[in-house]
Coordinates of C-alpha atoms in Angstrom, one line a residue:
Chain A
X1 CA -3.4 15.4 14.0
X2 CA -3.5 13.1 10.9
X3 CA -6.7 15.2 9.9
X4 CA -5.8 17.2 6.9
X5 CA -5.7 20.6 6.6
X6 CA -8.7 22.3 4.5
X7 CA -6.0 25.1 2.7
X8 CA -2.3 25.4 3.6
X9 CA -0.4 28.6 3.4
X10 CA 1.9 27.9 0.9
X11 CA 2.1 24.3 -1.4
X12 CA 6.5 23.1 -0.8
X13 CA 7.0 21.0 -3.5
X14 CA 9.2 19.7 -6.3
X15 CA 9.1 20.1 -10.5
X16 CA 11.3 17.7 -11.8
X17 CA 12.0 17.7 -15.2
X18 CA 12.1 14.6 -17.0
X19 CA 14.0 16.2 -20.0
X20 CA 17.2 17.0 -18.7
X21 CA 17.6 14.6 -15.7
X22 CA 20.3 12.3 -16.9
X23 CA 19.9 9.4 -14.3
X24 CA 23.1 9.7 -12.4
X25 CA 21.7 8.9 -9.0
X26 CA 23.4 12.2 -7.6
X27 CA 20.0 13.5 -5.7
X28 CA 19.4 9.9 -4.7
X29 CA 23.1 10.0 -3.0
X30 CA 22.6 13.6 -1.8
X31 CA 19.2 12.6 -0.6
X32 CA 20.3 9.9 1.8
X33 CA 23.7 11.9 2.7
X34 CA 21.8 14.3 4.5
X35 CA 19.2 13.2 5.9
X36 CA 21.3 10.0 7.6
X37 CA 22.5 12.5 9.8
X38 CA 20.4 15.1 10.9
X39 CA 16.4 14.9 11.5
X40 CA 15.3 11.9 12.7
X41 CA 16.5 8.0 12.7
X42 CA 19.6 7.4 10.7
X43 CA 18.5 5.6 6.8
X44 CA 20.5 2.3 8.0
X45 CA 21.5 -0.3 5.5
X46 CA 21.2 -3.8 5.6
X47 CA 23.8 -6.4 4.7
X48 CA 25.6 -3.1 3.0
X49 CA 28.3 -5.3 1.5
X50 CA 27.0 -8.9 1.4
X51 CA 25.0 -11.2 -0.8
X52 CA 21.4 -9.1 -0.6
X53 CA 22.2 -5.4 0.4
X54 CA 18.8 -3.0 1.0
X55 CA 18.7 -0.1 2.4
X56 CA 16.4 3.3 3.2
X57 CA 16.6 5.6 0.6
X58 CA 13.5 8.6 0.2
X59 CA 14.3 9.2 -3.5
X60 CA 14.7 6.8 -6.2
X61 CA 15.6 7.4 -10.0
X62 CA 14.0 4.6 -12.3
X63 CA 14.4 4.4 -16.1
X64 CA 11.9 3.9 -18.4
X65 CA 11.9 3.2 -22.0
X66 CA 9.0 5.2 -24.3
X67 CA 8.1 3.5 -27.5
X68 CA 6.0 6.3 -29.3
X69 CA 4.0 5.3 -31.9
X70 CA 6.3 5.9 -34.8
X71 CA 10.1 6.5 -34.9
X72 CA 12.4 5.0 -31.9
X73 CA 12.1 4.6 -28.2
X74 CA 13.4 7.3 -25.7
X75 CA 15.4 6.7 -22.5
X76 CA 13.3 9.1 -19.9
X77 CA 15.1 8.8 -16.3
X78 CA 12.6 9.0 -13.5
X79 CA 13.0 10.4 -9.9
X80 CA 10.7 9.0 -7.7
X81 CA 9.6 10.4 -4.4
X82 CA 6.9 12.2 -1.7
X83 CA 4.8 14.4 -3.7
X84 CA 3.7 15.7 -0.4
X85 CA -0.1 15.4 -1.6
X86 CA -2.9 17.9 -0.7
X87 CA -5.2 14.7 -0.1
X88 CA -2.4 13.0 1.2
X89 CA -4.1 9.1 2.1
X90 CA -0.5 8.1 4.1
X91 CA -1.9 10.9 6.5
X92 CA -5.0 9.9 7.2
X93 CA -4.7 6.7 7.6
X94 CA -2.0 7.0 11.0
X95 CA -3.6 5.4 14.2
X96 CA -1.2 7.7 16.1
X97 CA -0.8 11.0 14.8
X98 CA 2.6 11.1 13.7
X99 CA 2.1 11.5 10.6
X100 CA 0.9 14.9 9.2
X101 CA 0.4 17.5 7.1
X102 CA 1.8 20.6 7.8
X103 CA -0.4 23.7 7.2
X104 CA 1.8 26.8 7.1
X105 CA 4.0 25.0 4.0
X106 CA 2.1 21.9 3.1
X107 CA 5.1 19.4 3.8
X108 CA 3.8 15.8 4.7
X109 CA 5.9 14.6 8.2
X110 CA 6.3 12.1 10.3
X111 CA 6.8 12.5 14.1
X112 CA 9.3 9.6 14.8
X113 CA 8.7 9.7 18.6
X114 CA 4.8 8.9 18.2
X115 CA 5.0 6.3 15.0
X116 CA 4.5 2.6 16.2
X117 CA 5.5 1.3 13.0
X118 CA 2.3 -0.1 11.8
X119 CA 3.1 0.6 8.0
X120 CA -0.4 1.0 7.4
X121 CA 1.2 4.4 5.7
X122 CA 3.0 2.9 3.7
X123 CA 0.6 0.8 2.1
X124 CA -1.7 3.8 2.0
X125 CA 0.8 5.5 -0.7
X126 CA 0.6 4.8 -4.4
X127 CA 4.0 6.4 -5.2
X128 CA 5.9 3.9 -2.7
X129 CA 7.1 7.7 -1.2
X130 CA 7.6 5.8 2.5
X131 CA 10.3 3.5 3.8
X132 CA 10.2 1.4 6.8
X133 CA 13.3 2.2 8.8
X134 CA 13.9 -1.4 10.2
X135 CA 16.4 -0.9 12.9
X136 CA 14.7 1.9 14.3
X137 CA 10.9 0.8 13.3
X138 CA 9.8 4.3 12.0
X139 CA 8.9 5.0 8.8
X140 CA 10.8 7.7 6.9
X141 CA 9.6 9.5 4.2
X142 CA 10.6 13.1 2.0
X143 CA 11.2 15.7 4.2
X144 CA 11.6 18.6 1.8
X145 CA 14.5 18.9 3.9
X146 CA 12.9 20.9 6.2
X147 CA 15.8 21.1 8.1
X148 CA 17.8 22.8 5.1
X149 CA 15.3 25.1 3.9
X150 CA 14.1 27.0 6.9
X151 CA 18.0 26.5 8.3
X152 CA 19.6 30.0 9.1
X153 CA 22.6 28.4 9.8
X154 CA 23.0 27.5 6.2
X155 CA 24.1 29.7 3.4
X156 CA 21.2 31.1 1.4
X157 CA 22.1 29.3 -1.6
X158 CA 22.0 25.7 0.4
X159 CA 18.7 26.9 2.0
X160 CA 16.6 24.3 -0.7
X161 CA 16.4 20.5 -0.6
X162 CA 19.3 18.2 -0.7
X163 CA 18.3 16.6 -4.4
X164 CA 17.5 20.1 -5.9
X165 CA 21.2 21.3 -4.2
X166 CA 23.1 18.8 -5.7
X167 CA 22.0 18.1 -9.5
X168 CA 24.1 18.9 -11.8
X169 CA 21.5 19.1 -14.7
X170 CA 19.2 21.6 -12.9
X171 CA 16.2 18.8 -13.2
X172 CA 14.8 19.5 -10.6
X173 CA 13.2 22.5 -8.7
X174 CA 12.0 24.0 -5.5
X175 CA 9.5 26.3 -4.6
X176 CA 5.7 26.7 -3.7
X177 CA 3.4 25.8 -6.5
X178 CA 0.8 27.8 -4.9
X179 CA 1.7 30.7 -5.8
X180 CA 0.9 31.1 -9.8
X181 CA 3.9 33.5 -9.7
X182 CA 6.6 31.3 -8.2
X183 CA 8.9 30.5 -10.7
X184 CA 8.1 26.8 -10.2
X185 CA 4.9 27.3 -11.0
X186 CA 4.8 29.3 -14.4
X187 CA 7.8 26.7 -15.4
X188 CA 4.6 23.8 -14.9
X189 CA 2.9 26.6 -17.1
X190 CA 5.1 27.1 -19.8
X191 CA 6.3 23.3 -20.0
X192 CA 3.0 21.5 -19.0
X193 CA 4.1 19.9 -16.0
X194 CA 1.8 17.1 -14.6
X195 CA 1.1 15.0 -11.8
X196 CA 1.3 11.4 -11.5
X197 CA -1.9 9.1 -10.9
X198 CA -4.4 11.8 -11.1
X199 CA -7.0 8.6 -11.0
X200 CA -5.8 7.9 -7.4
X201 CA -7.6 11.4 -6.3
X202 CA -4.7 11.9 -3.9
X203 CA -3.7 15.9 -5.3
X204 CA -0.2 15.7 -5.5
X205 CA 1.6 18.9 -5.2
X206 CA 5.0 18.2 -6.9
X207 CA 4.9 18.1 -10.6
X208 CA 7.0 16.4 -13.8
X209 CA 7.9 18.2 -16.6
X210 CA 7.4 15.9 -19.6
X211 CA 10.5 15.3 -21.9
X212 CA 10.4 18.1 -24.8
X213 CA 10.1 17.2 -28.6
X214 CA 12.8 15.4 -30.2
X215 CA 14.3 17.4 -33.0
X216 CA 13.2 15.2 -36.1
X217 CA 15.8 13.9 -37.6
X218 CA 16.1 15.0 -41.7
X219 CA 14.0 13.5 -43.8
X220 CA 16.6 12.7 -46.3
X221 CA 20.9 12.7 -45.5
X222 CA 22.9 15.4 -47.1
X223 CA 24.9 12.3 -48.4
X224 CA 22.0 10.8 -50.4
X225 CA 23.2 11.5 -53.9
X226 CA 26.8 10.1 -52.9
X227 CA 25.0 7.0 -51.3
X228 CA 23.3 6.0 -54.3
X229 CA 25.9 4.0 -56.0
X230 CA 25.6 2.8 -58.6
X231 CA 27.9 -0.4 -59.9
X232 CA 29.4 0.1 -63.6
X233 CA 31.6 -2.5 -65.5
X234 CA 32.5 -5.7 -64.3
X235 CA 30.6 -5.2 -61.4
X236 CA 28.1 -3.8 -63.3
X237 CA 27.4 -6.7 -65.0
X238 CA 27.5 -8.9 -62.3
X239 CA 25.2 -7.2 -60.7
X240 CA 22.7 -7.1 -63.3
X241 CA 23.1 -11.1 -63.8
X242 CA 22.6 -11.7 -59.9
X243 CA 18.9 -9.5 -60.3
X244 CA 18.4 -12.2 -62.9
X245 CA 19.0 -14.8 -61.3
Chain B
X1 CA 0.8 -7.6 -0.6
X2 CA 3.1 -9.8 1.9
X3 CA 1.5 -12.0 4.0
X4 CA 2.6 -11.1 7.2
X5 CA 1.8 -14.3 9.5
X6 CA 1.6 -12.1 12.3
X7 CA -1.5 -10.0 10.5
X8 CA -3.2 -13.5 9.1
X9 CA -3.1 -14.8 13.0
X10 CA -4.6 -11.3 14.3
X11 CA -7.3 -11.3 11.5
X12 CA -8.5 -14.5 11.5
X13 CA -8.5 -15.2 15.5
X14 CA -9.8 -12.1 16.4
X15 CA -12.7 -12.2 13.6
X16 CA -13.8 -15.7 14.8
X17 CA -13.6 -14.8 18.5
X18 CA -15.5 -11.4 18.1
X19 CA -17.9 -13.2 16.5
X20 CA -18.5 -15.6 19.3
X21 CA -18.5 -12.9 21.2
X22 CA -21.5 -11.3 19.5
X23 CA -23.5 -14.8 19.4
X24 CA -22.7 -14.9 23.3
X25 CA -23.7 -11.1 23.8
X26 CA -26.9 -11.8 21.7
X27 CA -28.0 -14.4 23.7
X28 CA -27.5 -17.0 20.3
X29 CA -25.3 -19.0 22.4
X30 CA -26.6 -19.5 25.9
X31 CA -24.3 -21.4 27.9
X32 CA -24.6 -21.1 32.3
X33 CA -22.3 -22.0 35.0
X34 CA -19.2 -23.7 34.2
X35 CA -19.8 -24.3 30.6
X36 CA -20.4 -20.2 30.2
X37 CA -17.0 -19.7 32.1
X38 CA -15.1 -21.9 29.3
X39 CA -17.2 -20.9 26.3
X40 CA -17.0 -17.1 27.3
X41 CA -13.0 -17.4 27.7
X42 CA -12.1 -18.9 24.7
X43 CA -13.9 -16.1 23.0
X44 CA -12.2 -13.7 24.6
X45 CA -8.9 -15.5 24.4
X46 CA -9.4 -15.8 20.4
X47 CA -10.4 -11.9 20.1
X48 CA -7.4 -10.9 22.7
X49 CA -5.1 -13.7 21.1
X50 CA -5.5 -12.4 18.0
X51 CA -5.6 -8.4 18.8
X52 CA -2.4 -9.0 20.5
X53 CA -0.7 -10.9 17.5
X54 CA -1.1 -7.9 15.4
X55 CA 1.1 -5.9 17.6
X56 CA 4.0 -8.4 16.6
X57 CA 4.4 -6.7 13.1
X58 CA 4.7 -3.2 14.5
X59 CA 8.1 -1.6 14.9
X60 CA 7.3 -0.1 18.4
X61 CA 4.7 -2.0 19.9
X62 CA 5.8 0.0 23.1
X63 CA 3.9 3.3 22.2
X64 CA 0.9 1.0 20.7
X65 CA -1.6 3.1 23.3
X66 CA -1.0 6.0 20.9
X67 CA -3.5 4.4 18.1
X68 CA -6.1 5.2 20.3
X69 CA -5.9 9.0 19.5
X70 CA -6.3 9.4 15.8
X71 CA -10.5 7.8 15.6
X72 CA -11.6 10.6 13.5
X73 CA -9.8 9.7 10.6
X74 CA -8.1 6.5 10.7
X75 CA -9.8 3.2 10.7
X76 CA -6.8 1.6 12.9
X77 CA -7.5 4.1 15.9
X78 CA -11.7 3.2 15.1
X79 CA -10.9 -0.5 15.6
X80 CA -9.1 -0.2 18.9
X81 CA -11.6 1.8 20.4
X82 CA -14.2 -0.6 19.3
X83 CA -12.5 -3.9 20.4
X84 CA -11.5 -2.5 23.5
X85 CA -15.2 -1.5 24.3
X86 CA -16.7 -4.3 23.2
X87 CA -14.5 -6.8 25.6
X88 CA -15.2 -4.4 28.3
X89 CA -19.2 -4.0 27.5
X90 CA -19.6 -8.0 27.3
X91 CA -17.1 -9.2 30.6
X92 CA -20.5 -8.2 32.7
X93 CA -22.3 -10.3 30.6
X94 CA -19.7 -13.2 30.8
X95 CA -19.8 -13.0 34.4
X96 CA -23.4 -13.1 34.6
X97 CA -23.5 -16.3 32.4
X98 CA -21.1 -18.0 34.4
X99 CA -22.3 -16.7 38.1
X100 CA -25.8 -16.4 37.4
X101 CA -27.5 -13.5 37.2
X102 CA -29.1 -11.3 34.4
X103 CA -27.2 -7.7 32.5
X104 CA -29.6 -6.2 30.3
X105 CA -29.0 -4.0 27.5
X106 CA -25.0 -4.7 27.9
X107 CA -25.4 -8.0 25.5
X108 CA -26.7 -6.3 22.7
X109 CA -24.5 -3.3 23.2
X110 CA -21.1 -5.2 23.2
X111 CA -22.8 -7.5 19.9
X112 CA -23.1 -5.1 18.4
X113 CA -19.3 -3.4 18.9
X114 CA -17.9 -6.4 18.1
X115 CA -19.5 -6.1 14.8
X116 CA -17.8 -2.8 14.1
X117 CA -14.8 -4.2 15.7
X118 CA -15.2 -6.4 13.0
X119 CA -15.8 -4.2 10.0
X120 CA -13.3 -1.8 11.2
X121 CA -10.7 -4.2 10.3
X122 CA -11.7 -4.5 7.1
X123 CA -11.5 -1.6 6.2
X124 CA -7.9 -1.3 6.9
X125 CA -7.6 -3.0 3.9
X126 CA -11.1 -1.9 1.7
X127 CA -9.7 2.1 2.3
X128 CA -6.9 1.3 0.3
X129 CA -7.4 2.4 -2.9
X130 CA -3.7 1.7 -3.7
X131 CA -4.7 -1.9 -3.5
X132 CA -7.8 -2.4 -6.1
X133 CA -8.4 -6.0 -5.1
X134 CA -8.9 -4.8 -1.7
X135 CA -10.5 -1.4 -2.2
X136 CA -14.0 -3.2 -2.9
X137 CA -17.3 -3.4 -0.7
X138 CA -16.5 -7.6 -0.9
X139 CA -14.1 -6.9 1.7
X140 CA -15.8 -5.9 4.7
X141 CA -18.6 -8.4 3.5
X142 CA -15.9 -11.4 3.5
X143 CA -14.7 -10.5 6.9
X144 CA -18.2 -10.6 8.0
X145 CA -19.1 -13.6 6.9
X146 CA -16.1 -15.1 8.1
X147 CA -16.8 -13.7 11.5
X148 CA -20.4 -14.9 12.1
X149 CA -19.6 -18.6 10.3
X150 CA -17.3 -19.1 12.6
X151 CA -18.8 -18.2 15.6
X152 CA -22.0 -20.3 14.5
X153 CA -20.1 -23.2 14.1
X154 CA -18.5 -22.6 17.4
X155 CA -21.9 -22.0 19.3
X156 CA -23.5 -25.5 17.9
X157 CA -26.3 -23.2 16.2
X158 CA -27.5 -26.0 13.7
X159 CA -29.5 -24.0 10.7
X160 CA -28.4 -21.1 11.8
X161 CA -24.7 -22.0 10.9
X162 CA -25.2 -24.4 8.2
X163 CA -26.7 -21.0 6.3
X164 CA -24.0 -18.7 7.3
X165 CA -21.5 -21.5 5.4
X166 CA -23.5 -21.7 2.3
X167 CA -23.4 -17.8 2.2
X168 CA -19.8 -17.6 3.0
X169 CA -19.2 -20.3 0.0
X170 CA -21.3 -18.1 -1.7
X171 CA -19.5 -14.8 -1.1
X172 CA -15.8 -16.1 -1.8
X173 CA -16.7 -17.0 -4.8
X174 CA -18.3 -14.0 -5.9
X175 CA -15.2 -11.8 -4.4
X176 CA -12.7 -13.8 -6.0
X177 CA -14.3 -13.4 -9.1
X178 CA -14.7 -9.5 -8.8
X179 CA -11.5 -9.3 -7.3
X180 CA -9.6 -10.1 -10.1
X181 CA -11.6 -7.5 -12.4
X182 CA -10.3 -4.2 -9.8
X183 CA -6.9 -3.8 -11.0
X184 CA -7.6 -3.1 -14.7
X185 CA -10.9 -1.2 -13.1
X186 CA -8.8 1.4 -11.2
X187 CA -7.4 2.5 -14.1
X188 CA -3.7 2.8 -12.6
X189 CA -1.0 1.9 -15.5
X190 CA 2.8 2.6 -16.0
X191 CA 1.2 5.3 -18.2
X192 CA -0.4 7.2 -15.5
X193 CA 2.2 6.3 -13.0
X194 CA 5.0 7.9 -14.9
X195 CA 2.8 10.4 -17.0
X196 CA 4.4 9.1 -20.0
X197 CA 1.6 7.7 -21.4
X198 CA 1.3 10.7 -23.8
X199 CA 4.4 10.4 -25.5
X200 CA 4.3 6.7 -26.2
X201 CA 4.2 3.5 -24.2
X202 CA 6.2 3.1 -21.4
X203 CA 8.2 -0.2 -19.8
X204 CA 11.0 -0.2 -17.6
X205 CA 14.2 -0.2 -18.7
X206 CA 16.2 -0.5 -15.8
X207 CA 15.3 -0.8 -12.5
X208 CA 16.5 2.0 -9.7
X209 CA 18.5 -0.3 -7.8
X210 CA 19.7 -3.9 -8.0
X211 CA 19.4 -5.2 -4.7
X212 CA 15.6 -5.6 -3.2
X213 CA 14.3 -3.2 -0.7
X214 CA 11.5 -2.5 1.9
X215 CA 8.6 -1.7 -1.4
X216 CA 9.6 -5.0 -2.9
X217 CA 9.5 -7.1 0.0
X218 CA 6.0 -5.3 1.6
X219 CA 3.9 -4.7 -1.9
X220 CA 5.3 -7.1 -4.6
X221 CA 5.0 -10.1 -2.9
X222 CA 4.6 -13.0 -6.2
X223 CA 5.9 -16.1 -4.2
X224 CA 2.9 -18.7 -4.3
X225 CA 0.7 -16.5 -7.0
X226 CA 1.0 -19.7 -9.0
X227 CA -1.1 -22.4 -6.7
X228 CA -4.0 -19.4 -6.3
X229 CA -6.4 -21.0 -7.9
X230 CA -5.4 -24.3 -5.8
X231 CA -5.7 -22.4 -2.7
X232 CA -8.8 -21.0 -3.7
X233 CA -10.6 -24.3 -4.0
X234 CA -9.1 -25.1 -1.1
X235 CA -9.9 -22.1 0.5
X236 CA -13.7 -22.5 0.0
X237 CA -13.7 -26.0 0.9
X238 CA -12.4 -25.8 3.9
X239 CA -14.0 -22.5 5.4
X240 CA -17.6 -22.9 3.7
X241 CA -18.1 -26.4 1.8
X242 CA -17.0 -29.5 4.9
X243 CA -18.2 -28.0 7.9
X244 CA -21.5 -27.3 7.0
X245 CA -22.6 -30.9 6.7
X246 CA -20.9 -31.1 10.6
X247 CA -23.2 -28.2 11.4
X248 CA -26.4 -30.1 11.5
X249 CA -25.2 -32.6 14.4
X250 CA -23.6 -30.4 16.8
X251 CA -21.8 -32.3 19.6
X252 CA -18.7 -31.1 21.4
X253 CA -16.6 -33.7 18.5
X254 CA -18.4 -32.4 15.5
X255 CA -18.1 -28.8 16.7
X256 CA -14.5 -29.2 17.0
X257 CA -13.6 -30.9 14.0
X258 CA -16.1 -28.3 12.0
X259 CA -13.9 -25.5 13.6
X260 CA -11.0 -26.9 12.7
X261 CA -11.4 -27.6 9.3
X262 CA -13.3 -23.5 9.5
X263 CA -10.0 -22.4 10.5
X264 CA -7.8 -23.8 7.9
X265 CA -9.6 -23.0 5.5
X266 CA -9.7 -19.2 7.1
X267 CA -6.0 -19.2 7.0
X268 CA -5.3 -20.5 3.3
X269 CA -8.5 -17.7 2.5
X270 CA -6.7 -14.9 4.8
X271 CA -3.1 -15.8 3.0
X272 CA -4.1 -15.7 0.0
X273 CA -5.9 -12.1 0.9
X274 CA -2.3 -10.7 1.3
X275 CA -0.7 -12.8 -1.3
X276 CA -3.3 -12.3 -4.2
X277 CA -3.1 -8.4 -3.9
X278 CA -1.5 -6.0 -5.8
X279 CA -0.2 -2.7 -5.0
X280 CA -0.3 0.2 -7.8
X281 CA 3.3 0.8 -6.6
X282 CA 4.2 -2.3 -8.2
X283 CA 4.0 -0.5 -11.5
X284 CA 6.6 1.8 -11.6
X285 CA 8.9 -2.0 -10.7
X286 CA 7.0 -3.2 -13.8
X287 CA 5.8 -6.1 -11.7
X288 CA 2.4 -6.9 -9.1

């Protein structure tokens, strides 16, 4: 039922912290890894290994560059993908019904067997969070990896999503930012996590952490008073005639 | 946006012939006997035609019966129910024209569900508020207009349709111009995309992956950005400015060449719809 649920039980989502992510592309690997062979149609690849490869991928890690007002720019690496909104539009939207909001854990889904593949979803997103899946003609999208988390099969310590499993910086976190007690939620606390296009009124749930303060760099080197040379004799002079001149 | 050719067809044939439709229901456009047979068909042919182009782009047209489920919430499922209805509602009416005898009621009924056929889809495209140039009140007015000019000029309605052009002239300009104001007006920047408008100014500084994919190809569509205000001209002279002089005289020749000349521009209008709009996801590729 693509209408929305009033309250959910818990809010699944993501923290991703922007000041430790590296940008290896490790959660954007791990991401399509597992979830090209469990839930759902495969993420398929076109023209893999010819002159204009695309493919499916539900997480993507851009780069931006951050020119602050004074002092240099900063590299921040930026994953992008579902924030599995509270007002989620992408829900809404769906002539069908297969795509929805779930209301024991707030995870957005789509129900491949009932989407026709209008992409009227897609467009509905502002976070480009949906994919087309062209050979199949569903649209994909974040699962949470709802078939890791709730998966008994799985060791406890795999029981979280695929990108959050697999990072080696520990950027990015897992947990239900309902709860004000979760540890996801007093890290958006401590660190003042926010969410991305507040003006497009859509709630997300997941959160970024913003990059922390740069230490500033000393005011003065330690080598100052050996850097100040200063020319005597020959050189001296010379250098006092080329000022002249 | 990209301009899907299968969505242009859909939008522009079904908007003309549901507005034919709603002349015929209304009574604007009388014709009886044979005439009514032919007139009546190619309305329904335009709105069917067209309804059944859009179910070219979909992925899996097979389970299409499913949009009829989801009406509380999505426009999509609204406009099915309402073109369905409204081709059901008139086809007494039709067969009444052509056979001869009277439907009350029915006429004004299926008018006016083709006019909510009508501004449902528009709104497929003014809910969006991912796409400012689209997410605008000119939207559903511009499909209106478009609607009812078309089917004036295709009744022979004289006046009646040399008015409706003048206003459609009228309201392209206007939502050209106010189009191009709604991006900076949403507010939507890299800034507030990425959140890192507090530290400094953000731009990209590499992008997440070299080849193109699905986002790219579906919301940054540029190709052609740089004839717009060409095709604009064109646009309004074609759909608003040349057929209204053809209006005044209608015989089946001038009515046909009017519509003609209607439909082209419609097309370069419709086009240039898709083409001209930018999606907010197109910041975080640091292009629109």
């Amino acid at each position: 039922m693509t209408q929305l649920p009033a309250t959910t039980d818990k809010k699944l989502g993501l923290v991703i912290d922007l000041d430790t992510c590296v940008g290896c592309h490790a959660c954007v690997t791990a991401c399509k890894g597992w979830n090209d062979q469990g839930y759902g149609a495969a993420l398929t690849d076109q023209d893999p290994y010819g002159a204009e490869p695309s493919g499916v991928f539900l997480n993507r890690v851009h780069s931006y560059e951050v020119q602050p007002e004074a002092g240099p720019a900063q590299i921040v690496n930026f994953p992008r993908s579902c924030l599995h909104c509270e007002d989620a539009p992408c829900v809404t939207v769906c002539p069908t019904g297969a795509s929805y909001k779930r209301q024991e854990d707030g995870i957005v889904l789509v129900n491949e067997d009932a989407c026709i593949g209008c992409g009227l979803c897609a467009w509905a997103c502002p976070y480009g969070a949906r994919e087309m899946e062209e050979t199949a003609g569903v649209m994909k999208k974040c699962t949470l990896c709802v078939d890791r988390i709730y998966n008994e099969n799985l060791p406890e310590i795999d029981r979280q999503p695929a990108c959050v499993r697999t990072c080696p910086t520990g950027a990015r976190h897992f947990g239900d930012l309902g709860d004000p007690d979760s540890k996801v939620s007093r890290l958006v606390a401590e660190r003042g996590g926010f969410e991305l296009m507040p003006e497009q009124g859509t709630k997300p749930v997941n959160r970024y952490l913003p990059p922390r303060k740069k230490d500033r760099p000393q005011e003065a080197s330690l080598l100052a008073p050996l850097l100040d040379i200063k020319a005597t004799g020959f050189a001296g002079w010379l250098d006092k005639l080329l000022e002249r001149i | 946006m990209h301009p899907a050719p299968s969505v242009i067809v859909f939008t522009v044939l079904s908007g003309l012939g549901f507005g034919f439709l709603a002349l015929l229901g209304l009574g604007i456009a009388d014709p009886k006997g044979w005439p009514a047979f032919w007139l009546w068909g190619l309305g329904y042919a335009l709105a069917a035609g067209g309804l059944t182009a859009s179910t070219a782009h979909l992925g899996n047209p097979q389970r299409a019966l499913l949009a009829f489920t989801q009406w509380r919430t999505s426009w999509l499922s609204r406009e099915a129910w309402t073109s369905v209805a409204a081709l059901l509602l008139l086809a007494p009416c039709a067969l009444g024209d052509w056979l001869g005898f009277d439907v009350p009621l029915l006429g004004l009924l299926g008018a006016a569900l083709s006019a909510l056929t009508i501004f449902c889809t528009s709104m497929l495209y003014a809910q969006l508020k991912t796409v400012p140039r689209w997410n605008h009140f000119s939207v559903p007015l511009t499909y209106g207009l478009f609607s009812l000019t078309g089917g004036a000029i295709l009744a022979g309605t004289g006046w009646f349709a040399l008015l409706c052009c003048l206003a459609l002239g009228i309201a392209l300009v206007w939502g050209f111009r106010a189009g191009d104001l709604r991006f900076a007006a949403c507010g939507s920047t890299l800034s507030t995309a990425t959140g890192l408008g507090s530290i400094g100014s953000p731009r990209v500084f590499e992008q997440p992956h070299t080849g193109g994919n699905y986002l790219m190809r579906e919301m940054i569509h540029v190709v052609g950005r740089k004839h717009a205000q060409k095709l604009r001209v064109i646009a309004v002279l074609f759909a608003a400015v040349l057929p209204a002089p053809l209006t005044l005289w209608p015989s089946p020749l001038t009515i046909g060449l009017a519509v003609l000349l209607h439909l082209t521009g419609a097309f370069v209008q419709r086009w240039l719809f898709f083409a001209e709009a930018e999606h907010v996801v197109g910041l975080y590729y640091g292009k629109r």
